[in-house]
Coordinates of C-alpha atoms in Angstrom, one line a residue:
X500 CA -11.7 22.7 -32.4
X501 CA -11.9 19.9 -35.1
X502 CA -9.4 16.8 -34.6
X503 CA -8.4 15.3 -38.0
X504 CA -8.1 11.1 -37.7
X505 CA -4.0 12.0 -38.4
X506 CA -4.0 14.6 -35.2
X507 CA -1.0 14.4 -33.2
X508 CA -1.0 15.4 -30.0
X509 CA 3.5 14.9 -28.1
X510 CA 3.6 15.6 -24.6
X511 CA 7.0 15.8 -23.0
X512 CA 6.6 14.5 -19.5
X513 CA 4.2 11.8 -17.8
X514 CA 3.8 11.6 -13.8
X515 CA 0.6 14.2 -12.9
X516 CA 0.5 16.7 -15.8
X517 CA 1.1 14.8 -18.6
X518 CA -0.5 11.6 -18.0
X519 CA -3.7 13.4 -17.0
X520 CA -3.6 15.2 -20.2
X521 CA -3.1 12.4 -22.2
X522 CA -6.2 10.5 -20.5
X523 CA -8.2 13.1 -21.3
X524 CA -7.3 13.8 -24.6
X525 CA -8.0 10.0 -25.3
X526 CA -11.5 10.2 -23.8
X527 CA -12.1 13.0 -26.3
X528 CA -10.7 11.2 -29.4
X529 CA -10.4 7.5 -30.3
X530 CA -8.5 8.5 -33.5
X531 CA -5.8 11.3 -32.5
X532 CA -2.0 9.6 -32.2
X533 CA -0.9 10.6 -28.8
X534 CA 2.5 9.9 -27.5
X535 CA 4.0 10.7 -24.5
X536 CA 7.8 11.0 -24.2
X537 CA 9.2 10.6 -20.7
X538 CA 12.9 10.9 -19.4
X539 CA 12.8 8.4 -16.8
X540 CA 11.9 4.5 -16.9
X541 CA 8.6 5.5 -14.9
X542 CA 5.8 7.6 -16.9
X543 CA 3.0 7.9 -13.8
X544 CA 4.0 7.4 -10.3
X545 CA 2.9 9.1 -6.6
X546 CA 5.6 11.4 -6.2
X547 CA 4.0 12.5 -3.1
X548 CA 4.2 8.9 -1.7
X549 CA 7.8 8.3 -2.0
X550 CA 8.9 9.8 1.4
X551 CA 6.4 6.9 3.1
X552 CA 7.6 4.2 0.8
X553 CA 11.4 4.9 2.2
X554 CA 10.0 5.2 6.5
X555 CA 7.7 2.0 5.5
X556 CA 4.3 3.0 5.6
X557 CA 4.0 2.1 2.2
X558 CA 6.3 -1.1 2.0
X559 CA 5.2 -2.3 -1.5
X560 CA 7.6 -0.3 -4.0
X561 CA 4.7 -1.4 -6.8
X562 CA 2.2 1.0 -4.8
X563 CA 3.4 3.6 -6.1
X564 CA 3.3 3.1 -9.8
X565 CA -0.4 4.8 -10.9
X566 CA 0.2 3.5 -14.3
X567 CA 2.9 1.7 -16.0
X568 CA 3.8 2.3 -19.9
X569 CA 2.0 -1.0 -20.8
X570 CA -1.2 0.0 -18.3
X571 CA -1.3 3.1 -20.9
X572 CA -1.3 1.2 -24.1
X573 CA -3.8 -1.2 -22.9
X574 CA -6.2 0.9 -21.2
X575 CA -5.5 4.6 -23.2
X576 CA -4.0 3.1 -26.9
X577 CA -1.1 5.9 -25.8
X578 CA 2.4 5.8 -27.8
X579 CA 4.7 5.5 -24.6
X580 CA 8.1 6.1 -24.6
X581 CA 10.1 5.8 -21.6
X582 CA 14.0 7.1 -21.6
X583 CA 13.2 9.3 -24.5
X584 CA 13.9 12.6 -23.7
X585 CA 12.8 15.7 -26.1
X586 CA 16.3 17.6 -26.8
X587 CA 15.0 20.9 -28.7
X588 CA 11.7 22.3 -29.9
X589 CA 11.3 23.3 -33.4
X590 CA 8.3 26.0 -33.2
X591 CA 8.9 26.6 -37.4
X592 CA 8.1 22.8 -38.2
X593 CA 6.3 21.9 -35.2
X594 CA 8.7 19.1 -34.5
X595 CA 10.3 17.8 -31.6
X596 CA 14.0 16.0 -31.7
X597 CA 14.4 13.6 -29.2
X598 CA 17.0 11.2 -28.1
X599 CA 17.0 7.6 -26.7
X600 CA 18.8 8.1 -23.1
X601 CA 20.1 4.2 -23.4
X602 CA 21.1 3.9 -27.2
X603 CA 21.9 7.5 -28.1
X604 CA 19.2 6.8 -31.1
X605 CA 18.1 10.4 -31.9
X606 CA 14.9 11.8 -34.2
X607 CA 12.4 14.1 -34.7
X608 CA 8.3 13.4 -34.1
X609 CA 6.0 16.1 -35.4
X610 CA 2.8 17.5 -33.3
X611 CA -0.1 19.4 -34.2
X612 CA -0.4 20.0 -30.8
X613 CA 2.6 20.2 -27.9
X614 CA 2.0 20.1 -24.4
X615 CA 5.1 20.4 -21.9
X616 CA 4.8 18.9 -18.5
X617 CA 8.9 18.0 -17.5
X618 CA 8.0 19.3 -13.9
X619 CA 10.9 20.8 -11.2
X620 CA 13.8 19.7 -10.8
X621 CA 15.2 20.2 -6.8
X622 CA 17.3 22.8 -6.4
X623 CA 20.7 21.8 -6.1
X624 CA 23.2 25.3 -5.1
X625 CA 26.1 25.6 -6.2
X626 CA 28.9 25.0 -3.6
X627 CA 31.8 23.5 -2.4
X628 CA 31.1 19.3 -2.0
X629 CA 27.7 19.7 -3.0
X630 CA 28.1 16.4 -5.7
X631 CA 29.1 14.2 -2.9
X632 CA 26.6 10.8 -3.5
X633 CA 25.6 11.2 0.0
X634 CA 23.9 14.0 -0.7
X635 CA 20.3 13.4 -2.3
X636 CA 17.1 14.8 -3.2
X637 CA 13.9 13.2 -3.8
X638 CA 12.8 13.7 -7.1
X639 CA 11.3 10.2 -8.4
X640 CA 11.4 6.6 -7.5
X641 CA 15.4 6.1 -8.6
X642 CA 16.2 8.7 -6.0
X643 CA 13.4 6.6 -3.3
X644 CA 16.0 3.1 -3.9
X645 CA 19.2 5.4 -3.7
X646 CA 17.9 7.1 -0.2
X647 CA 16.6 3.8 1.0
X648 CA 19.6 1.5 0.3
X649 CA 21.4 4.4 1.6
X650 CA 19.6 4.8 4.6
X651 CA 19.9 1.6 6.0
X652 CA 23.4 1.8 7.2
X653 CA 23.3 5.4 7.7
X654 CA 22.7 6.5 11.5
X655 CA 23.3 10.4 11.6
X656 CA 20.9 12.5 8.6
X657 CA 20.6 15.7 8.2
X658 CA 17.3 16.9 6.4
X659 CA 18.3 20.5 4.8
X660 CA 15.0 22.1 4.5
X661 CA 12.2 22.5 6.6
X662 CA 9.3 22.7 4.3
X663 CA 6.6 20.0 3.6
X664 CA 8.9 17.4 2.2
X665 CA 12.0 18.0 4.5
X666 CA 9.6 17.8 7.7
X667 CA 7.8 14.6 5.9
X668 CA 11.6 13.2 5.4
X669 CA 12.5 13.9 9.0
X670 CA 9.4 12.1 10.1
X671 CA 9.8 9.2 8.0
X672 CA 13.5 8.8 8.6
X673 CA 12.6 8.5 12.3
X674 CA 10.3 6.1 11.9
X675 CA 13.0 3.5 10.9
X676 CA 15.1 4.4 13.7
X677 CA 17.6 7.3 12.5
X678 CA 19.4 10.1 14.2
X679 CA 17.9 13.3 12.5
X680 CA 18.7 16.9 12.6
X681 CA 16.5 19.6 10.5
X682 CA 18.4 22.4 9.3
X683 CA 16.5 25.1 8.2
X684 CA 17.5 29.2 6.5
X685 CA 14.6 30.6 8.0
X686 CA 14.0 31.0 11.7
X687 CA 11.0 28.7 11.6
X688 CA 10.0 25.0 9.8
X689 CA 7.4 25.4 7.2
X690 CA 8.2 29.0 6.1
X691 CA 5.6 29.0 3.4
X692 CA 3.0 29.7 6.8
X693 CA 2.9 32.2 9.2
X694 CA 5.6 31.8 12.3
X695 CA 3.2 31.3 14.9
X696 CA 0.8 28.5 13.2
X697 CA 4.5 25.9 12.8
X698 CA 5.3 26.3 16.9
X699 CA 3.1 22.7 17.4
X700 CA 5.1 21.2 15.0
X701 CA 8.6 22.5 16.5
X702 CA 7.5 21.1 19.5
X703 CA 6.6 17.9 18.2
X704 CA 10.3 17.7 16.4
X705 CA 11.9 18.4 19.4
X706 CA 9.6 16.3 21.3
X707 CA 10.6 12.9 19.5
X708 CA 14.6 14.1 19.5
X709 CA 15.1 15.9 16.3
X710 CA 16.8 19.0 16.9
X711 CA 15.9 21.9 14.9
X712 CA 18.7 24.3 13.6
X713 CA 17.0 27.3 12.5
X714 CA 18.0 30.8 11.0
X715 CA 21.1 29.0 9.9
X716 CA 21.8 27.7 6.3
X717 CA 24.2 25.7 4.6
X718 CA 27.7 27.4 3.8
X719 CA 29.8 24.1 2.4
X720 CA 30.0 20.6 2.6
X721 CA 33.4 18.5 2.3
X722 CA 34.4 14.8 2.7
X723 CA 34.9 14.1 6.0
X724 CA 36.1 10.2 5.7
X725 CA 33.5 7.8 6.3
X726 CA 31.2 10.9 7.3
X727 CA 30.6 14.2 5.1
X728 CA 31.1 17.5 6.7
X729 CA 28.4 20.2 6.5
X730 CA 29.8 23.9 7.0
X731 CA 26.6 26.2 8.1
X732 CA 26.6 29.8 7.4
X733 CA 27.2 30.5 11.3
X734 CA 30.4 28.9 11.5
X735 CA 28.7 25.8 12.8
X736 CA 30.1 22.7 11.7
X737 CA 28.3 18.8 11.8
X738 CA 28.9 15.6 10.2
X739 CA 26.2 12.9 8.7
X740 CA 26.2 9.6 7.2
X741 CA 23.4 10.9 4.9
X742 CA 22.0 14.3 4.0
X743 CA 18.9 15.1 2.4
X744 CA 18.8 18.3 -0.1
X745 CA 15.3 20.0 0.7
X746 CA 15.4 23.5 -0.3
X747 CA 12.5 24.3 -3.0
X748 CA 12.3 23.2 -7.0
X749 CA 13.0 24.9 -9.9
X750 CA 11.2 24.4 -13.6
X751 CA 12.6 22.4 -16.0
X752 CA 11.9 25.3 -18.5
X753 CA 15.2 24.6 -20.4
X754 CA 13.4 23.4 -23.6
X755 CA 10.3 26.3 -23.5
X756 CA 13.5 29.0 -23.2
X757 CA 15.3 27.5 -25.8
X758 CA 12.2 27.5 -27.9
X759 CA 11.7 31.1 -27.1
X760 CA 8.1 30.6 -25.2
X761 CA 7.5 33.6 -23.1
X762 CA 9.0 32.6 -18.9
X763 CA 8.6 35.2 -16.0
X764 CA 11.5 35.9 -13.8
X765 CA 12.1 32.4 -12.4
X766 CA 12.1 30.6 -15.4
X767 CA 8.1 29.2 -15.0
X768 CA 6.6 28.7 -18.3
X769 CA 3.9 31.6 -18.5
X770 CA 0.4 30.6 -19.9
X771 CA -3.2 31.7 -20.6
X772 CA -6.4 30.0 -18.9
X773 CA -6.5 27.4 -21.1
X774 CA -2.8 26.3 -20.9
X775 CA -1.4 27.7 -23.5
X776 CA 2.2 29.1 -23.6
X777 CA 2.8 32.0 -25.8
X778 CA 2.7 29.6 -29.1
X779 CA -0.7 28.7 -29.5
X780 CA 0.2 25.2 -30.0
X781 CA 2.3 24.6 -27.9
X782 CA 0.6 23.9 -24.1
X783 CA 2.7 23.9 -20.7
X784 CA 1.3 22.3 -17.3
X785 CA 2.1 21.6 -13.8
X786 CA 5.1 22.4 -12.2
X787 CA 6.7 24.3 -14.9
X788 CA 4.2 27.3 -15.4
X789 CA 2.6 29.8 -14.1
X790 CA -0.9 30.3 -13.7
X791 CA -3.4 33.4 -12.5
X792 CA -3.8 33.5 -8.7
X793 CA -8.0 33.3 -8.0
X794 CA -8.1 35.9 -5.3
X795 CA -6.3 38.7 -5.6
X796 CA -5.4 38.0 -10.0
X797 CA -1.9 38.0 -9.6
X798 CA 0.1 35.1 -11.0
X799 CA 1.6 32.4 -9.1
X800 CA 3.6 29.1 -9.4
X801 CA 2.2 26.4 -7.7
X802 CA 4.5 23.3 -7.8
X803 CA 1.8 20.6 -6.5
X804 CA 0.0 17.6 -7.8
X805 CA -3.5 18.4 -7.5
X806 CA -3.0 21.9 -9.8
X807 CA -1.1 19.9 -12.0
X808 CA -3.5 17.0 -12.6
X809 CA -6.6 19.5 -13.8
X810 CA -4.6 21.6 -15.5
X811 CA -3.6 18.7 -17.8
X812 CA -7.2 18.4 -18.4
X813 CA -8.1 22.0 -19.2
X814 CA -5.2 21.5 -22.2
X815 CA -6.8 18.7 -23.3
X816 CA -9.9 19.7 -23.6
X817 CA -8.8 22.9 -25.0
X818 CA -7.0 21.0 -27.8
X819 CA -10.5 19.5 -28.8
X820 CA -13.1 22.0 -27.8
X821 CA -11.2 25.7 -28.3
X822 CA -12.8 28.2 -26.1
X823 CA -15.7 26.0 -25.4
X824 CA -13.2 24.5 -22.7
X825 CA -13.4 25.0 -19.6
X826 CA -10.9 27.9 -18.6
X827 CA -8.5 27.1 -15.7
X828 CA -9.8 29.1 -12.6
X829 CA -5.9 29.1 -10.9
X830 CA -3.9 27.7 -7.8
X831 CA -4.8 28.6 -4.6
X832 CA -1.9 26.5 -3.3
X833 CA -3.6 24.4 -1.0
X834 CA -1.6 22.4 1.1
X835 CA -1.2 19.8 4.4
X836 CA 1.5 18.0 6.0
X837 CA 1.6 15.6 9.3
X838 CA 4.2 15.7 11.8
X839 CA 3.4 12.5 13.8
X840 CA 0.2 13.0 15.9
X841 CA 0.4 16.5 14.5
X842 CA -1.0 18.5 11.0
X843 CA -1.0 21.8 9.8
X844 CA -1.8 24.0 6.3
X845 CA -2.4 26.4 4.9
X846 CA -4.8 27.6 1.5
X847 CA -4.6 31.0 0.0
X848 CA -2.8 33.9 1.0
X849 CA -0.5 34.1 4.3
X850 CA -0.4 37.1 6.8
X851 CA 3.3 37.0 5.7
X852 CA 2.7 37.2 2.5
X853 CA 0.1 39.7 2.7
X854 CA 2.5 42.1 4.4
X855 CA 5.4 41.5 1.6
X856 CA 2.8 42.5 -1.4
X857 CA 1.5 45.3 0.5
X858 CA -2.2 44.4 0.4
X859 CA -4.5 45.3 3.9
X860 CA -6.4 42.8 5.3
X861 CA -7.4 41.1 8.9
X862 CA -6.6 38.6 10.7
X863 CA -8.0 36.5 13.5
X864 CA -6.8 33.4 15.3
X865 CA -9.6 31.3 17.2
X866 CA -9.3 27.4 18.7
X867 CA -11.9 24.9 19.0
X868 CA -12.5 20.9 19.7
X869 CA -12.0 19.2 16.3
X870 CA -15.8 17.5 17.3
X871 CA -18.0 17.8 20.3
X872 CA -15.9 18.3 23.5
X873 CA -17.9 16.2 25.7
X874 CA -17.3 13.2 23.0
X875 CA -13.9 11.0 23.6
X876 CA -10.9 11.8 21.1
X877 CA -11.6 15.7 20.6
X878 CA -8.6 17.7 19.9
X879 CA -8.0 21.4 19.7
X880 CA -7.9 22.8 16.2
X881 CA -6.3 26.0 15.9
X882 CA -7.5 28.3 13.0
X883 CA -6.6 31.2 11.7
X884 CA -8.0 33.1 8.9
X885 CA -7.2 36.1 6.7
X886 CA -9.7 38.4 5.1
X887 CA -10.2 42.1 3.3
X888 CA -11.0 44.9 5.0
X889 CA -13.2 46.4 2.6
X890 CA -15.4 43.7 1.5
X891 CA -14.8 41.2 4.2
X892 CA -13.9 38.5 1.1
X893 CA -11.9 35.6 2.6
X894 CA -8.0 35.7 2.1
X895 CA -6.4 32.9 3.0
X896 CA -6.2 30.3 6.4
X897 CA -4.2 28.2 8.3
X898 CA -4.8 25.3 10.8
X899 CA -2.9 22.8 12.9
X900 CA -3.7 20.0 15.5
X901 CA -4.0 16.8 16.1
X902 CA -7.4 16.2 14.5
X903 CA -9.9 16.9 11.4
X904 CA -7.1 19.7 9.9
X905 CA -7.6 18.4 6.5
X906 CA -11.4 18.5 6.9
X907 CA -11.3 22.6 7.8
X908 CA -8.8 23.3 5.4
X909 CA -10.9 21.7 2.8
X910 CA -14.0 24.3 3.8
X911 CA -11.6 27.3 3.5
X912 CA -10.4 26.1 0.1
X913 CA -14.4 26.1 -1.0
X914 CA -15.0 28.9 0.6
X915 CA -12.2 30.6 -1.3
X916 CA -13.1 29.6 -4.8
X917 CA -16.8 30.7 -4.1
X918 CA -15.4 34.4 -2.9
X919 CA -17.3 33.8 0.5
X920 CA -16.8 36.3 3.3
X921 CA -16.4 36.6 7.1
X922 CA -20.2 36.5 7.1
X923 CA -20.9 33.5 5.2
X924 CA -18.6 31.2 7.4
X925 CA -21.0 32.1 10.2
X926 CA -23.6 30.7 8.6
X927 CA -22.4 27.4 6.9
X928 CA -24.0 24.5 7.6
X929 CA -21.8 21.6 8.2
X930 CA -22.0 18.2 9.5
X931 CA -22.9 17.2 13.3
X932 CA -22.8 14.9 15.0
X933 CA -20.6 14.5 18.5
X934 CA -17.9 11.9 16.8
X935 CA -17.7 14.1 13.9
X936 CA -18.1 18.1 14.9
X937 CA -19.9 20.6 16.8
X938 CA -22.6 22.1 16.6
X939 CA -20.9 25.7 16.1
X940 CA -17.7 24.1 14.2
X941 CA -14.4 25.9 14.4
X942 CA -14.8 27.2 11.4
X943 CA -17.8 28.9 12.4
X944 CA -16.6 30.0 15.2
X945 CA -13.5 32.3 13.2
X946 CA -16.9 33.9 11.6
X947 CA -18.0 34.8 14.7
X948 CA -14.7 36.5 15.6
X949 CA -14.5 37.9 12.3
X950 CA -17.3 39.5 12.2
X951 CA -17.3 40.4 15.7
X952 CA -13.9 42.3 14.7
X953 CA -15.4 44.2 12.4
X954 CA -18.8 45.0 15.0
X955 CA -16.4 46.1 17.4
X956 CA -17.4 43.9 19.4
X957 CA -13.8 42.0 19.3
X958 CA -10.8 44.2 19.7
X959 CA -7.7 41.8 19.4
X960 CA -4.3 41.9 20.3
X961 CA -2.4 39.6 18.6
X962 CA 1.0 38.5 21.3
X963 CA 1.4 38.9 24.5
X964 CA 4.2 41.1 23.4
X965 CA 1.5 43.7 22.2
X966 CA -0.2 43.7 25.4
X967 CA 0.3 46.2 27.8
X968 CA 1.1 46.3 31.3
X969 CA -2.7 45.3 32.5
X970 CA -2.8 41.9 31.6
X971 CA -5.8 39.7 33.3
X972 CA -6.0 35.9 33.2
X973 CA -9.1 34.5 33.5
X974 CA -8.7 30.9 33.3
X975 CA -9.5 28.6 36.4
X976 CA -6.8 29.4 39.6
X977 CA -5.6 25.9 39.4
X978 CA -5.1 26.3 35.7
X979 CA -3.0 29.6 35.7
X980 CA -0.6 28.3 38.8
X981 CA 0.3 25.4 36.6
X982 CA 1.0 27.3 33.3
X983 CA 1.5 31.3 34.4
X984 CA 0.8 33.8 32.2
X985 CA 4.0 36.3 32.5
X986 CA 3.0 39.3 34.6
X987 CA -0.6 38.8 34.4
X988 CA -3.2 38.9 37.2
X989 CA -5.6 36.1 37.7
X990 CA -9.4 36.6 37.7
X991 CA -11.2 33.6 37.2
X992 CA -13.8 34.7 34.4
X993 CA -17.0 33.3 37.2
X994 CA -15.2 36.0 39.3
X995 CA -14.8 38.6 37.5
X996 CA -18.1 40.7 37.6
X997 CA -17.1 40.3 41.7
X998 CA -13.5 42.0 41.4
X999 CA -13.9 44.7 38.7
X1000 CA -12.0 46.6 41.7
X1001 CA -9.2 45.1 41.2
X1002 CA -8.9 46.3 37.9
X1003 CA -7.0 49.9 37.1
X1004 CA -9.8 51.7 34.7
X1005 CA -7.0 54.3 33.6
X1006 CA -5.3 51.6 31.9
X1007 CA -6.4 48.9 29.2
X1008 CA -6.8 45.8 30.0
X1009 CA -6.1 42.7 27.9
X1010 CA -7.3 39.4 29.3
X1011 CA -6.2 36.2 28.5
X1012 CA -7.9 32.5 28.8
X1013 CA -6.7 29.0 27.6
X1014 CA -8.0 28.9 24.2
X1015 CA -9.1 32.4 23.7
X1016 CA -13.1 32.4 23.7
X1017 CA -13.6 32.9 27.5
X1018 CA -11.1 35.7 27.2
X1019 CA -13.5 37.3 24.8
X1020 CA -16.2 36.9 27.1
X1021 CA -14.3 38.6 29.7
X1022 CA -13.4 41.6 27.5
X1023 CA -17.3 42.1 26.9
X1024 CA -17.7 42.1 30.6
X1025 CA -15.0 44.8 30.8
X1026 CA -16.5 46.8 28.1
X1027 CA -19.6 46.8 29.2
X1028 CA -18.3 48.4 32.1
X1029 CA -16.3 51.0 31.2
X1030 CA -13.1 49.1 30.8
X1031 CA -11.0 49.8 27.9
X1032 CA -10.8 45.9 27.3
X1033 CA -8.8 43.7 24.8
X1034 CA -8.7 40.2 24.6
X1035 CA -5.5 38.4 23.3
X1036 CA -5.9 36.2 20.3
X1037 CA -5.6 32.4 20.4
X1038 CA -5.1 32.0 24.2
X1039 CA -2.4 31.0 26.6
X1040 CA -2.9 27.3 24.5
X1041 CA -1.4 29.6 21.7
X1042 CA 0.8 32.0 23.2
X1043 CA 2.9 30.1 25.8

């Protein structure tokens, strides 16, 4: 697409979308006008830094701003203008009216090209005393000073929401010595992953005195004198100093609807591969619109940073190449969060998920050492992973622990965008050495159980609850008397082959271990003897 030395190119929003799209339309063109209209005094910050800039990790405020408006003019030549926010689209003229939030000054800048980045708002319900000041969200670095200077005399908080940046506010908010409680809807934390993968993270909640109300939501909230009152669906009433509001985002998709630009059910800005919204010039990125999902071609809305980054640059470069550009491939909606000594996330498609849109698939849970065993500092990782039936295509996967989480989750999201399968995680060759991994990694070792499902050679039960009434443990004696296995029977695995007597063939057995790999080896020794055998997934380490 040919750029004429008067091409002018408005982009309404800065922070990860817009100011990524503006870069890169600069390092195409030394010649196109850019200008980028943001809201808010700051046009590119860490959003995702903010909750450790108010618990102190990050104690420098300044860390936080990427870029300032006079770091863009210098280093980018961009027109920045900060408190400027675009009131109305005119799709006729191809003219945006915008008004100074300070002055009041209003007028209208023309584009060749528009691109919309204005992000998600937090999703504020309406109810009774929800405008009390001493309830916040976290939204940009105005809202960081307001929780921070608020925080300092508060003592009781209550963190409504219990996804990544409610659990990341709890954890931070304890850090600096505050009383917090998580309130969540759902009867887990993190319910964007499967209920079983979040129980570490409970734990570790409860563990350092944050008590977790789940399955409950809010109801009300009311002025309580020098404390405010929240009302919880259950009848269940507690008071705070300080609440956070954590309970999802919606897209600022006011302008695009008033424009008439296509939206899906939720108000997300629908677009094509290259970004563009149903106006061909008019683009939309990041948190507002929705893009194709890369597995299984449906769409999705991904609200995180990274999506929102490169799809600023696939608008960019479709601006000044056409369909040369790049197309972008889609969100797989990789994501990570740490709970003190503890991490867990997920990439691609969720077991619970899976079930809601109907789609079959397997499953299978496995744990490993997050590097060699025998090596100081190894931690269990705890993996599971989701794949198709049919062609054995990888899914989706989760992982938690204490160590290298980030690093597995990382393999599954390449793994995912290169359509690998069950077979080919046996087979990948990653990086050993003992500080660093084994030599049959974790992630290999879920191809091995994968593929060992489909052989037959694995036949799972996923809960204890599935089991039957045969249930043998074949961890160490020592090991079972101090964490029992309810109702089970305990063979030692080096004993087994010696007390297959013991064993009722009528019935199935299911054997359990500590981390769910010896219990396979029992269930081979089983089958191989007649035994209808199963071995439970993930282990007493994942069951108990």
């Amino acid at each position: 697409m040919n750029t004429s030395p008067s091409h002018t190119i408005v982009i309404i929003g800065g922070v990860a979308g817009g100011a990524s799209a503006a870069a890169r339309a600069r390092r195409h063109s030394e010649t196109a006008e850019i200008i980028l209209l943001e809201r808010g005094p700051d046009v590119s910050f860490a959003n995702c830094g903010l909750p450790y800039h108010i618990g102190g990790e990050i104690p420098d405020r300044g860390e936080l701003a990427v870029q300032t408006p006079q770091s863009l003019r210098a280093l980018l030549r961009l027109d920045v203008r900060t408190l400027t926010e675009a009131t109305a689209i005119d799709r006729a003229n191809k003219t945006v009216a915008v008004r100074h939030v300070v002055t009041g000054e209003t007028q209208e800048i023309s584009y060749d090209q528009l691109i919309l980045a204005p992000g998600a708002r937090p999703l504020i319900p309406p109810m009774s005393g929800i405008h009390d000041p001493r309830i916040m969200t976290l939204r940009n670095l105005q809202d960081t000073d307001r929780i921070k200077a608020a925080a300092e005399t508060a003592e009781d908080i209550l963190v409504i929401g219990g996804g990544f940046i409610g659990l990341e506010m709890a954890e931070q908010l304890h850090h600096i010595g505050k009383k917090v409680t998580i309130i969540e809807r759902n009867p887990q934390v993190l319910p964007q992953m499967d209920r079983e993968m979040v129980r570490p993270l409970e734990k570790s909640l409860r563990d350092h005195g944050i008590p977790l109300i789940l399955g409950d939501g809010i109801a009300s909230f009311a002025d309580s004198g020098d404390k405010i009152a929240s009302t919880l669906s259950s009848g269940i009433m507690l008071e705070a100093d300080l609440i956070i509001l954590s309970i999802g985002v919606q897209p600022e998709s006011g302008l695009a609807k008033d424009a008439g630009l296509e939206l899906n059910s939720r108000g997300n800005i629908i677009v094509n591969p290259w970004q563009q919204t149903s106006d061909p010039a008019i683009y939309a990125v990041g948190d507002v619109c929705e893009t194709e999902d890369p597995i299984l071609h449906t769409r999705a809305a991904i609200p995180l940073g990274g999506p929102a980054n490169r799809q600023g640059r696939t608008a960019a470069d479709h601006i000044f190449l056409g369909e040369k550009a790049q197309r972008y491939p889609g969100s797989l909606g990789t994501a990570i969060v740490r709970v003190f000594a503890h991490s867990a996330g997920l990439t691609g498609w969720t077991e619970k998920r899976l079930k809601l849109a109907g789609i079959p698939y397997q499953t299978v849970t496995v744990n490993a050492a997050s590097h060699a065993s025998y090596y100081p500092g190894s931690e269990t990782v705890t993996l599971k992973i989701l794949w198709s039936p049919e062609s054995g295509r990888l899914l989706g996967a989760q992982a938690v622990g204490k160590d290298g989480i980030d690093k597995r989750l990382d393999i599954i999201a390449t793994a995912l965008r290169g359509n690998l399968t069950i077979e080919d995680l046996v087979h990948l060759e990653l990086a050993y050495a003992p500080p660093f991994g084994s030599a049959k990694d974790v992630v290999n070792i879920a191809g091995f159980a994968a593929t060992n499902m489909r052989d037959g050679m694995l036949l799972p039960v996923d809960t204890l609850a599935d089991a039957g009434e045969q249930i043998i443990d074949v961890r160490p004696a020592a090991t079972a008397a101090r964490q029992p296995v309810p109702g089970a029977k305990n063979i030692p695995l080096l004993e087994l082959r010696g007390r297959l007597s013991e064993i009722d063939r009528s019935k199935p057995v299911f054997t359990i271990c500590q981390m769910g790999k010896t219990s396979y080896f029992a269930a081979r020794i089983l089958a191989n003897n007649g035994f209808d055998a199963r071995s439970i997934l993930g282990g007493a380490h994942h069951q108990l």
